[in-house]
C-alpha cells in the first residue's frame, strides 16, 4: 500500500518522519507492540544500512531539526506487530515547494519543464495512494485571525485545489486522508484546552473544503489530529514580526528537552488500519461475487455441458467452477493474513484522532 504526505515547505513533514523514528523505529519500545523498519533486500549489511539511513531522522541523537526535504523521496517500510510482519507500505515524502509551484512556476529556480514533470509525478503518486496525509503548521493556522489568510499561509488552499480536482476526476474512488496539524506544542495555551479541541475546530474550519468533499464522496474516510515531534515543553520558539507582507513573521525553534513525540503513531495507524479495513471489505465483496458466479456455473453443469466441452475442446462448467473456487480460497488466505491486525491498529488510532463525519 502507499501513503503520500503533502504539505508546503516548512509545514513539518520531515520533522514528522523524525517523530515516527522516535516513536515506531525502535522494536518493542511502544505499548501497542507495533514498530516499523525500512524494507530492504534480505542481506544483513544492506538491511543495517537501510536502518542507518532511517536513523538520520533521529532528534534524540542530534537534538536539532533534520534538513527539509529537497527532493521527493519514497521510503519502503514494513510494519511489525510483536516482531511479526503485518503489512508493507511505501511512504512518499514530497518536497514542499511543489505545492507553491503548481500555481506559480515563475517563483522557482527550477525550469518549467522540470516543475511540470514533478507535478505530474506528484499527481500519479496521489492517484496510486491508499491514503494521503495533509500536513499543516498548527502555529500558522492560529497566528492569523483571518481564516482566508490562514488557509493561504498554511497551504490548505492549494491542497483543496488538488483534491477538488481529484474528486472530479475520480468521483467513486476510495480515499483515506488525515489532516495532520504539526507543531501543536507551539500554539498558545488557549488552543490546547480539552485535548486540543479548539485547535482541532480551527483546523476543520481552515480545511472546511476537505470536509465538504468528504460529505460529497461516501467512499472517503478522513480524520484530523494535532501532532508534535518533540512534545510539550521540549522546544523554545521565538517569533519576530516583520514588515514584509509576504513573510509576516520569522520563527526559530530550538530543542531544549529530550524529544517525546505526541500522536505521531496515531496518524500512521489510522492510514494503515483504514486501508486494511477497506481491503477486507473489497475482498469480502469479491468473495461474495465469486460465490454467486460459482453457483450460476454449477447450475449449468451437467452431462450435456461435459459432452459439448469435449467437442469444442473448452473447459466445462465444473472445471471453471473449480478454478473460481481456488481463486476464492486465495482471497480468503490473503484476507486472513492481515485481518487480525485491523482492529488493534484502528483502536490505537481512535484514541487520539477525531474522525470527520
mmCIF file of C-alpha atoms in Angstrom:
data_model
loop_
_atom_site.group_PDB
_atom_site.id
_atom_site.type_symbol
_atom_site.label_atom_id
_atom_site.label_comp_id
_atom_site.label_asym_id
_atom_site.label_seq_id
_atom_site.Cartn_x
_atom_site.Cartn_y
_atom_site.Cartn_z
ATOM 1 C CA UNK A 1 0.000 0.000 0.000
ATOM 2 C CA UNK A 2 1.063 3.604 -0.485
ATOM 3 C CA UNK A 3 0.875 6.575 1.906
ATOM 4 C CA UNK A 4 1.652 10.039 0.495
ATOM 5 C CA UNK A 5 2.463 13.085 2.626
ATOM 6 C CA UNK A 6 1.643 16.520 1.145
ATOM 7 C CA UNK A 7 2.305 19.962 2.611
ATOM 8 C CA UNK A 8 4.082 23.215 1.847
ATOM 9 C CA UNK A 9 7.730 23.903 2.741
ATOM 10 C CA UNK A 10 8.207 24.287 6.489
ATOM 11 C CA UNK A 11 4.929 22.600 7.416
ATOM 12 C CA UNK A 12 6.747 19.875 9.358
ATOM 13 C CA UNK A 13 6.805 16.876 7.007
ATOM 14 C CA UNK A 14 10.436 15.908 7.610
ATOM 15 C CA UNK A 15 10.154 16.566 11.355
ATOM 16 C CA UNK A 16 7.210 14.164 11.350
ATOM 17 C CA UNK A 17 9.485 11.488 9.890
ATOM 18 C CA UNK A 18 11.708 12.151 12.903
ATOM 19 C CA UNK A 19 8.731 11.682 15.214
ATOM 20 C CA UNK A 20 7.946 8.365 13.532
ATOM 21 C CA UNK A 21 11.534 7.247 14.031
ATOM 22 C CA UNK A 22 11.459 8.151 17.728
ATOM 23 C CA UNK A 23 8.045 6.522 18.252
ATOM 24 C CA UNK A 24 7.988 3.461 15.991
ATOM 25 C CA UNK A 25 11.574 2.970 14.853
ATOM 26 C CA UNK A 26 12.585 1.060 17.972
ATOM 27 C CA UNK A 27 11.376 -2.540 18.126
ATOM 28 C CA UNK A 28 9.198 -3.235 21.154
ATOM 29 C CA UNK A 29 9.584 0.230 22.655
ATOM 30 C CA UNK A 30 5.912 1.267 22.463
ATOM 31 C CA UNK A 31 2.983 -0.144 24.385
ATOM 32 C CA UNK A 32 0.974 -1.062 21.293
ATOM 33 C CA UNK A 33 3.638 -3.537 20.164
ATOM 34 C CA UNK A 34 3.849 -2.038 16.656
ATOM 35 C CA UNK A 35 7.023 -0.784 15.041
ATOM 36 C CA UNK A 36 8.293 -0.012 11.537
ATOM 37 C CA UNK A 37 11.569 -0.789 9.798
ATOM 38 C CA UNK A 38 12.894 0.064 6.340
ATOM 39 C CA UNK A 39 12.189 -2.685 3.832
ATOM 40 C CA UNK A 40 15.330 -3.900 2.101
ATOM 41 C CA UNK A 41 16.762 -6.964 0.403
ATOM 42 C CA UNK A 42 17.470 -9.870 2.724
ATOM 43 C CA UNK A 43 21.154 -9.111 3.193
ATOM 44 C CA UNK A 44 22.328 -8.173 6.669
ATOM 45 C CA UNK A 45 24.768 -5.429 5.603
ATOM 46 C CA UNK A 46 22.225 -3.707 3.327
ATOM 47 C CA UNK A 47 19.499 -4.043 5.952
ATOM 48 C CA UNK A 48 21.765 -2.322 8.503
ATOM 49 C CA UNK A 49 22.477 0.478 6.008
ATOM 50 C CA UNK A 50 18.723 0.958 5.473
ATOM 51 C CA UNK A 51 18.116 1.211 9.203
ATOM 52 C CA UNK A 52 21.004 3.674 9.473
ATOM 53 C CA UNK A 53 19.525 5.808 6.714
ATOM 54 C CA UNK A 54 16.219 5.975 8.616
ATOM 55 C CA UNK A 55 18.052 6.796 11.867
ATOM 56 C CA UNK A 56 19.400 10.038 10.382
ATOM 57 C CA UNK A 57 15.974 11.452 11.291
ATOM 58 C CA UNK A 58 16.658 10.925 14.993
ATOM 59 C CA UNK A 59 16.004 14.067 17.045
ATOM 60 C CA UNK A 60 17.262 12.439 20.237
ATOM 61 C CA UNK A 61 20.726 11.761 18.784
ATOM 62 C CA UNK A 62 21.403 15.257 17.423
ATOM 63 C CA UNK A 63 18.894 17.434 19.338
ATOM 64 C CA UNK A 64 18.451 19.519 16.209
ATOM 65 C CA UNK A 65 15.915 19.583 13.400
ATOM 66 C CA UNK A 66 16.546 17.484 10.282
ATOM 67 C CA UNK A 67 17.105 19.248 6.969
ATOM 68 C CA UNK A 68 13.937 19.805 4.950
ATOM 69 C CA UNK A 69 13.065 17.568 2.025
ATOM 70 C CA UNK A 70 14.835 18.860 -1.100
ATOM 71 C CA UNK A 71 13.511 16.183 -3.433
ATOM 72 C CA UNK A 72 10.657 13.717 -3.476
ATOM 73 C CA UNK A 73 11.615 10.567 -1.567
ATOM 74 C CA UNK A 74 9.967 7.148 -1.476
ATOM 75 C CA UNK A 75 10.598 5.158 1.720
ATOM 76 C CA UNK A 76 9.666 1.450 1.667
ATOM 77 C CA UNK A 77 8.700 0.194 5.143
ATOM 78 C CA UNK A 78 7.428 -2.951 6.829
ATOM 79 C CA UNK A 79 5.061 -2.727 9.799
ATOM 80 C CA UNK A 80 5.649 -5.286 12.544
ATOM 81 C CA UNK A 81 3.471 -6.286 15.486
ATOM 82 C CA UNK A 82 5.256 -8.142 18.274
ATOM 83 C CA UNK A 83 8.086 -8.926 15.830
ATOM 84 C CA UNK A 84 5.766 -10.401 13.179
ATOM 85 C CA UNK A 85 5.270 -8.570 9.839
ATOM 86 C CA UNK A 86 1.814 -7.043 9.411
ATOM 87 C CA UNK A 87 1.986 -5.242 6.080
ATOM 88 C CA UNK A 88 4.269 -3.409 3.682
ATOM 89 C CA UNK A 89 3.823 0.203 2.693
ATOM 90 C CA UNK A 90 5.599 2.891 0.696
ATOM 91 C CA UNK A 91 5.883 6.287 2.383
ATOM 92 C CA UNK A 92 6.147 9.138 -0.150
ATOM 93 C CA UNK A 93 7.520 12.472 1.081
ATOM 94 C CA UNK A 94 7.229 15.379 -1.351
ATOM 95 C CA UNK A 95 9.396 18.445 -1.265
ATOM 96 C CA UNK A 96 7.061 21.186 -0.092
ATOM 97 C CA UNK A 97 7.889 23.657 -2.840
ATOM 98 C CA UNK A 98 5.859 21.670 -5.351
ATOM 99 C CA UNK A 99 2.564 22.956 -3.921
ATOM 100 C CA UNK A 100 3.631 26.559 -4.499
ATOM 101 C CA UNK A 101 4.904 25.792 -7.985
ATOM 102 C CA UNK A 102 1.594 24.230 -9.032
ATOM 103 C CA UNK A 103 0.095 27.725 -9.166
ATOM 104 C CA UNK A 104 3.242 29.798 -9.740
ATOM 105 C CA UNK A 105 6.071 28.420 -11.889
ATOM 106 C CA UNK A 106 7.714 31.869 -12.012
ATOM 107 C CA UNK A 107 8.624 31.768 -8.296
ATOM 108 C CA UNK A 108 11.126 28.928 -8.608
ATOM 109 C CA UNK A 109 14.703 28.392 -9.722
ATOM 110 C CA UNK A 110 13.754 25.122 -11.410
ATOM 111 C CA UNK A 111 12.946 25.003 -15.123
ATOM 112 C CA UNK A 112 9.206 24.987 -16.010
ATOM 113 C CA UNK A 113 9.605 21.572 -17.668
ATOM 114 C CA UNK A 114 11.202 20.113 -14.521
ATOM 115 C CA UNK A 115 8.427 21.552 -12.357
ATOM 116 C CA UNK A 116 5.741 20.158 -14.683
ATOM 117 C CA UNK A 117 7.412 16.759 -14.530
ATOM 118 C CA UNK A 118 7.444 16.827 -10.723
ATOM 119 C CA UNK A 119 3.802 17.902 -10.588
ATOM 120 C CA UNK A 120 2.889 15.026 -12.928
ATOM 121 C CA UNK A 121 4.827 12.697 -10.647
ATOM 122 C CA UNK A 122 3.007 14.076 -7.581
ATOM 123 C CA UNK A 123 -0.376 13.544 -9.270
ATOM 124 C CA UNK A 124 0.456 9.974 -10.243
ATOM 125 C CA UNK A 125 1.531 9.083 -6.699
ATOM 126 C CA UNK A 126 -1.650 10.590 -5.226
ATOM 127 C CA UNK A 127 -3.667 8.588 -7.774
ATOM 128 C CA UNK A 128 -1.981 5.366 -6.647
ATOM 129 C CA UNK A 129 -2.062 6.109 -2.914
ATOM 130 C CA UNK A 130 -4.342 4.317 -0.481
ATOM 131 C CA UNK A 131 -4.008 7.181 1.998
ATOM 132 C CA UNK A 132 -2.761 10.775 1.988
ATOM 133 C CA UNK A 133 -1.575 12.883 4.917
ATOM 134 C CA UNK A 134 -2.322 16.597 4.569
ATOM 135 C CA UNK A 135 0.245 18.497 6.620
ATOM 136 C CA UNK A 136 -0.356 21.976 8.061
ATOM 137 C CA UNK A 137 1.571 24.003 10.659
ATOM 138 C CA UNK A 138 -0.723 24.449 13.681
ATOM 139 C CA UNK A 139 1.052 27.674 14.687
ATOM 140 C CA UNK A 140 0.358 29.201 11.261
ATOM 141 C CA UNK A 141 -3.305 28.166 11.498
ATOM 142 C CA UNK A 142 -3.687 30.029 14.793
ATOM 143 C CA UNK A 143 -1.378 33.002 14.133
ATOM 144 C CA UNK A 144 -3.634 34.614 11.521
ATOM 145 C CA UNK A 145 -7.088 35.662 12.780
ATOM 146 C CA UNK A 146 -8.371 35.955 9.188
ATOM 147 C CA UNK A 147 -9.473 32.448 8.158
ATOM 148 C CA UNK A 148 -8.805 33.068 4.452
ATOM 149 C CA UNK A 149 -5.262 34.187 5.208
ATOM 150 C CA UNK A 150 -4.747 31.118 7.424
ATOM 151 C CA UNK A 151 -5.886 28.892 4.524
ATOM 152 C CA UNK A 152 -3.479 30.585 2.157
ATOM 153 C CA UNK A 153 -0.466 30.710 4.502
ATOM 154 C CA UNK A 154 -0.854 27.109 5.683
ATOM 155 C CA UNK A 155 -1.114 25.621 2.192
ATOM 156 C CA UNK A 156 -4.686 24.409 2.795
ATOM 157 C CA UNK A 157 -5.923 26.397 -0.207
ATOM 158 C CA UNK A 158 -3.604 24.597 -2.626
ATOM 159 C CA UNK A 159 -4.342 21.235 -1.032
ATOM 160 C CA UNK A 160 -8.050 21.938 -1.551
ATOM 161 C CA UNK A 161 -7.418 22.679 -5.240
ATOM 162 C CA UNK A 162 -5.626 19.359 -5.728
ATOM 163 C CA UNK A 163 -8.320 17.251 -4.066
ATOM 164 C CA UNK A 164 -11.237 19.118 -5.624
ATOM 165 C CA UNK A 165 -9.734 18.091 -8.964
ATOM 166 C CA UNK A 166 -9.153 14.555 -7.641
ATOM 167 C CA UNK A 167 -12.810 14.322 -6.589
ATOM 168 C CA UNK A 168 -13.973 15.469 -10.020
ATOM 169 C CA UNK A 169 -11.745 13.054 -11.946
ATOM 170 C CA UNK A 170 -12.318 10.072 -9.592
ATOM 171 C CA UNK A 171 -15.860 10.513 -8.216
ATOM 172 C CA UNK A 172 -16.238 6.919 -6.975
ATOM 173 C CA UNK A 173 -12.750 6.104 -5.744
ATOM 174 C CA UNK A 174 -11.902 5.279 -2.125
ATOM 175 C CA UNK A 175 -9.674 7.819 -0.364
ATOM 176 C CA UNK A 176 -8.337 7.852 3.177
ATOM 177 C CA UNK A 177 -6.907 11.154 4.408
ATOM 178 C CA UNK A 178 -5.535 12.594 7.628
ATOM 179 C CA UNK A 179 -5.343 16.319 8.336
ATOM 180 C CA UNK A 180 -2.203 16.461 10.485
ATOM 181 C CA UNK A 181 -1.683 19.654 12.498
ATOM 182 C CA UNK A 182 2.047 19.735 13.195
ATOM 183 C CA UNK A 183 3.959 21.765 15.819
ATOM 184 C CA UNK A 184 0.928 21.600 18.130
ATOM 185 C CA UNK A 185 3.193 22.258 21.134
ATOM 186 C CA UNK A 186 3.983 25.778 19.826
ATOM 187 C CA UNK A 187 0.421 27.149 19.803
ATOM 188 C CA UNK A 188 -0.936 29.398 22.553
ATOM 189 C CA UNK A 189 -2.317 27.633 25.617
ATOM 190 C CA UNK A 190 -5.920 28.564 24.800
ATOM 191 C CA UNK A 191 -5.778 26.295 21.732
ATOM 192 C CA UNK A 192 -4.659 23.289 23.811
ATOM 193 C CA UNK A 193 -7.546 23.013 26.267
ATOM 194 C CA UNK A 194 -9.660 19.846 26.333
ATOM 195 C CA UNK A 195 -7.046 17.805 24.404
ATOM 196 C CA UNK A 196 -6.549 20.462 21.738
ATOM 197 C CA UNK A 197 -10.289 20.742 20.965
ATOM 198 C CA UNK A 198 -10.074 24.466 19.964
ATOM 199 C CA UNK A 199 -7.099 23.734 17.667
ATOM 200 C CA UNK A 200 -8.977 20.850 16.037
ATOM 201 C CA UNK A 201 -12.010 23.078 15.441
ATOM 202 C CA UNK A 202 -9.727 25.696 13.878
ATOM 203 C CA UNK A 203 -8.199 23.019 11.665
ATOM 204 C CA UNK A 204 -11.616 21.848 10.497
ATOM 205 C CA UNK A 205 -12.526 25.453 9.707
ATOM 206 C CA UNK A 206 -9.339 26.004 7.685
ATOM 207 C CA UNK A 207 -9.806 22.667 5.868
ATOM 208 C CA UNK A 208 -13.567 23.061 5.503
ATOM 209 C CA UNK A 209 -13.418 22.237 1.788
ATOM 210 C CA UNK A 210 -11.899 18.808 2.505
ATOM 211 C CA UNK A 211 -14.735 18.268 4.997
ATOM 212 C CA UNK A 212 -17.250 19.216 2.269
ATOM 213 C CA UNK A 213 -15.544 16.950 -0.262
ATOM 214 C CA UNK A 214 -15.779 14.010 2.134
ATOM 215 C CA UNK A 215 -19.511 14.581 2.567
ATOM 216 C CA UNK A 216 -19.875 14.519 -1.227
ATOM 217 C CA UNK A 217 -17.842 11.302 -1.508
ATOM 218 C CA UNK A 218 -19.265 8.483 0.672
ATOM 219 C CA UNK A 219 -16.209 6.304 -0.065
ATOM 220 C CA UNK A 220 -13.839 8.835 1.564
ATOM 221 C CA UNK A 221 -12.677 8.391 5.169
ATOM 222 C CA UNK A 222 -10.977 11.277 6.963
ATOM 223 C CA UNK A 223 -9.745 12.394 10.367
ATOM 224 C CA UNK A 224 -7.841 15.250 11.989
ATOM 225 C CA UNK A 225 -5.189 15.104 14.712
ATOM 226 C CA UNK A 226 -2.672 17.502 16.336
ATOM 227 C CA UNK A 227 0.927 16.249 16.386
ATOM 228 C CA UNK A 228 4.193 17.345 17.964
ATOM 229 C CA UNK A 229 7.585 15.953 17.003
ATOM 230 C CA UNK A 230 9.140 16.820 20.390
ATOM 231 C CA UNK A 231 6.304 17.149 22.896
ATOM 232 C CA UNK A 232 5.213 19.866 25.308
ATOM 233 C CA UNK A 233 7.981 21.964 26.870
ATOM 234 C CA UNK A 234 10.801 20.462 24.801
ATOM 235 C CA UNK A 235 11.198 23.279 22.288
ATOM 236 C CA UNK A 236 11.683 27.001 22.709
ATOM 237 C CA UNK A 237 10.100 29.103 19.951
ATOM 238 C CA UNK A 238 10.933 32.757 19.334
ATOM 239 C CA UNK A 239 8.693 34.696 16.955
ATOM 240 C CA UNK A 240 9.641 38.050 15.419
ATOM 241 C CA UNK A 241 7.046 40.035 13.416
ATOM 242 C CA UNK A 242 8.354 41.653 10.224
ATOM 243 C CA UNK A 243 7.263 44.446 7.916
ATOM 244 C CA UNK A 244 7.268 42.018 4.985
ATOM 245 C CA UNK A 245 3.733 41.208 3.808
ATOM 246 C CA UNK A 246 4.976 38.078 2.062
ATOM 247 C CA UNK A 247 6.613 36.752 5.258
ATOM 248 C CA UNK A 248 4.837 38.454 8.206
ATOM 249 C CA UNK A 249 6.925 36.728 10.885
ATOM 250 C CA UNK A 250 10.161 34.853 11.441
ATOM 251 C CA UNK A 251 10.343 31.967 13.881
ATOM 252 C CA UNK A 252 13.157 29.969 15.379
ATOM 253 C CA UNK A 253 12.621 26.693 17.210
ATOM 254 C CA UNK A 254 15.325 25.330 19.482
ATOM 255 C CA UNK A 255 15.072 21.871 21.032
ATOM 256 C CA UNK A 256 15.643 22.272 24.781
ATOM 257 C CA UNK A 257 14.460 18.914 26.129
ATOM 258 C CA UNK A 258 14.553 15.227 25.250
ATOM 259 C CA UNK A 259 12.079 14.675 22.374
ATOM 260 C CA UNK A 260 8.857 12.887 23.311
ATOM 261 C CA UNK A 261 6.617 12.917 20.207
ATOM 262 C CA UNK A 262 2.866 13.324 20.635
ATOM 263 C CA UNK A 263 0.328 11.449 18.472
ATOM 264 C CA UNK A 264 2.858 10.547 15.742
ATOM 265 C CA UNK A 265 1.896 6.871 15.629
ATOM 266 C CA UNK A 266 -1.850 7.573 15.558
ATOM 267 C CA UNK A 267 -1.582 9.228 12.138
ATOM 268 C CA UNK A 268 0.104 6.201 10.575
ATOM 269 C CA UNK A 269 -2.117 3.691 12.398
ATOM 270 C CA UNK A 270 -5.234 5.425 11.059
ATOM 271 C CA UNK A 271 -3.916 5.319 7.480
ATOM 272 C CA UNK A 272 -2.923 1.657 7.679
ATOM 273 C CA UNK A 273 -5.935 0.491 9.707
ATOM 274 C CA UNK A 274 -8.485 2.147 7.426
ATOM 275 C CA UNK A 275 -6.660 0.891 4.326
ATOM 276 C CA UNK A 276 -6.624 -2.696 5.624
ATOM 277 C CA UNK A 277 -10.295 -2.345 6.577
ATOM 278 C CA UNK A 278 -11.168 -1.228 3.047
ATOM 279 C CA UNK A 279 -9.111 -4.091 1.632
ATOM 280 C CA UNK A 280 -11.057 -6.510 3.836
ATOM 281 C CA UNK A 281 -14.374 -5.099 2.622
ATOM 282 C CA UNK A 282 -13.261 -5.255 -1.014
ATOM 283 C CA UNK A 283 -12.041 -8.836 -0.563
ATOM 284 C CA UNK A 284 -15.353 -9.814 1.051
ATOM 285 C CA UNK A 285 -17.273 -8.296 -1.872
ATOM 286 C CA UNK A 286 -15.041 -10.154 -4.306
ATOM 287 C CA UNK A 287 -15.546 -13.435 -2.474
ATOM 288 C CA UNK A 288 -19.340 -12.989 -2.426
ATOM 289 C CA UNK A 289 -19.313 -12.187 -6.137
ATOM 290 C CA UNK A 290 -17.313 -15.319 -6.924
ATOM 291 C CA UNK A 291 -19.630 -17.437 -4.796
ATOM 292 C CA UNK A 292 -22.529 -16.116 -6.862
ATOM 293 C CA UNK A 293 -20.672 -16.897 -10.097
ATOM 294 C CA UNK A 294 -19.840 -20.348 -8.782
ATOM 295 C CA UNK A 295 -23.486 -21.054 -8.016
ATOM 296 C CA UNK A 296 -24.566 -19.954 -11.515
ATOM 297 C CA UNK A 297 -21.910 -22.077 -13.204
ATOM 298 C CA UNK A 298 -22.770 -25.180 -11.199
ATOM 299 C CA UNK A 299 -26.431 -24.774 -12.166
ATOM 300 C CA UNK A 300 -25.374 -25.111 -15.801
ATOM 301 C CA UNK A 301 -23.040 -28.030 -15.161
ATOM 302 C CA UNK A 302 -24.272 -31.419 -16.421
ATOM 303 C CA UNK A 303 -23.696 -34.273 -18.882
ATOM 304 C CA UNK A 304 -24.661 -32.225 -21.968
ATOM 305 C CA UNK A 305 -22.225 -29.486 -20.920
ATOM 306 C CA UNK A 306 -19.405 -32.028 -20.463
ATOM 307 C CA UNK A 307 -20.031 -33.581 -23.913
ATOM 308 C CA UNK A 308 -20.216 -30.148 -25.560
ATOM 309 C CA UNK A 309 -16.969 -29.014 -23.890
ATOM 310 C CA UNK A 310 -15.199 -32.184 -25.161
ATOM 311 C CA UNK A 311 -16.385 -31.489 -28.719
ATOM 312 C CA UNK A 312 -15.375 -27.796 -28.538
ATOM 313 C CA UNK A 313 -12.174 -28.551 -26.550
ATOM 314 C CA UNK A 314 -13.081 -25.942 -23.972
ATOM 315 C CA UNK A 315 -13.253 -26.285 -20.165
ATOM 316 C CA UNK A 316 -16.597 -27.496 -18.855
ATOM 317 C CA UNK A 317 -18.654 -25.609 -16.259
ATOM 318 C CA UNK A 318 -17.419 -27.778 -13.395
ATOM 319 C CA UNK A 319 -13.745 -27.078 -14.242
ATOM 320 C CA UNK A 320 -14.479 -23.362 -14.410
ATOM 321 C CA UNK A 321 -16.207 -23.598 -11.036
ATOM 322 C CA UNK A 322 -13.176 -25.342 -9.510
ATOM 323 C CA UNK A 323 -10.867 -22.610 -10.811
ATOM 324 C CA UNK A 324 -13.101 -19.921 -9.303
ATOM 325 C CA UNK A 325 -13.189 -21.807 -6.017
ATOM 326 C CA UNK A 326 -9.356 -21.938 -5.933
ATOM 327 C CA UNK A 327 -9.183 -18.204 -6.604
ATOM 328 C CA UNK A 328 -11.721 -17.570 -3.837
ATOM 329 C CA UNK A 329 -9.639 -19.627 -1.411
ATOM 330 C CA UNK A 330 -6.597 -17.479 -2.248
ATOM 331 C CA UNK A 331 -8.654 -14.403 -1.366
ATOM 332 C CA UNK A 332 -9.500 -15.964 1.998
ATOM 333 C CA UNK A 333 -5.807 -16.679 2.611
ATOM 334 C CA UNK A 334 -4.782 -13.096 1.803
ATOM 335 C CA UNK A 335 -7.600 -11.753 3.968
ATOM 336 C CA UNK A 336 -6.614 -13.896 6.954
ATOM 337 C CA UNK A 337 -3.016 -12.614 6.853
ATOM 338 C CA UNK A 338 -3.890 -9.060 7.884
ATOM 339 C CA UNK A 339 -7.416 -9.315 9.271
ATOM 340 C CA UNK A 340 -6.359 -9.740 12.907
ATOM 341 C CA UNK A 341 -4.323 -6.510 12.821
ATOM 342 C CA UNK A 342 -7.098 -4.191 11.643
ATOM 343 C CA UNK A 343 -8.828 -3.627 14.970
ATOM 344 C CA UNK A 344 -5.596 -3.145 17.016
ATOM 345 C CA UNK A 345 -4.381 -0.515 14.523
ATOM 346 C CA UNK A 346 -7.693 1.353 14.364
ATOM 347 C CA UNK A 347 -8.276 1.001 18.099
ATOM 348 C CA UNK A 348 -4.943 2.689 18.832
ATOM 349 C CA UNK A 349 -5.563 5.395 16.219
ATOM 350 C CA UNK A 350 -9.025 6.256 17.561
ATOM 351 C CA UNK A 351 -7.567 7.085 20.978
ATOM 352 C CA UNK A 352 -6.396 10.443 19.624
ATOM 353 C CA UNK A 353 -7.764 11.198 16.144
ATOM 354 C CA UNK A 354 -11.117 12.832 15.534
ATOM 355 C CA UNK A 355 -12.977 11.306 12.625
ATOM 356 C CA UNK A 356 -14.586 13.683 10.179
ATOM 357 C CA UNK A 357 -18.240 12.827 9.698
#
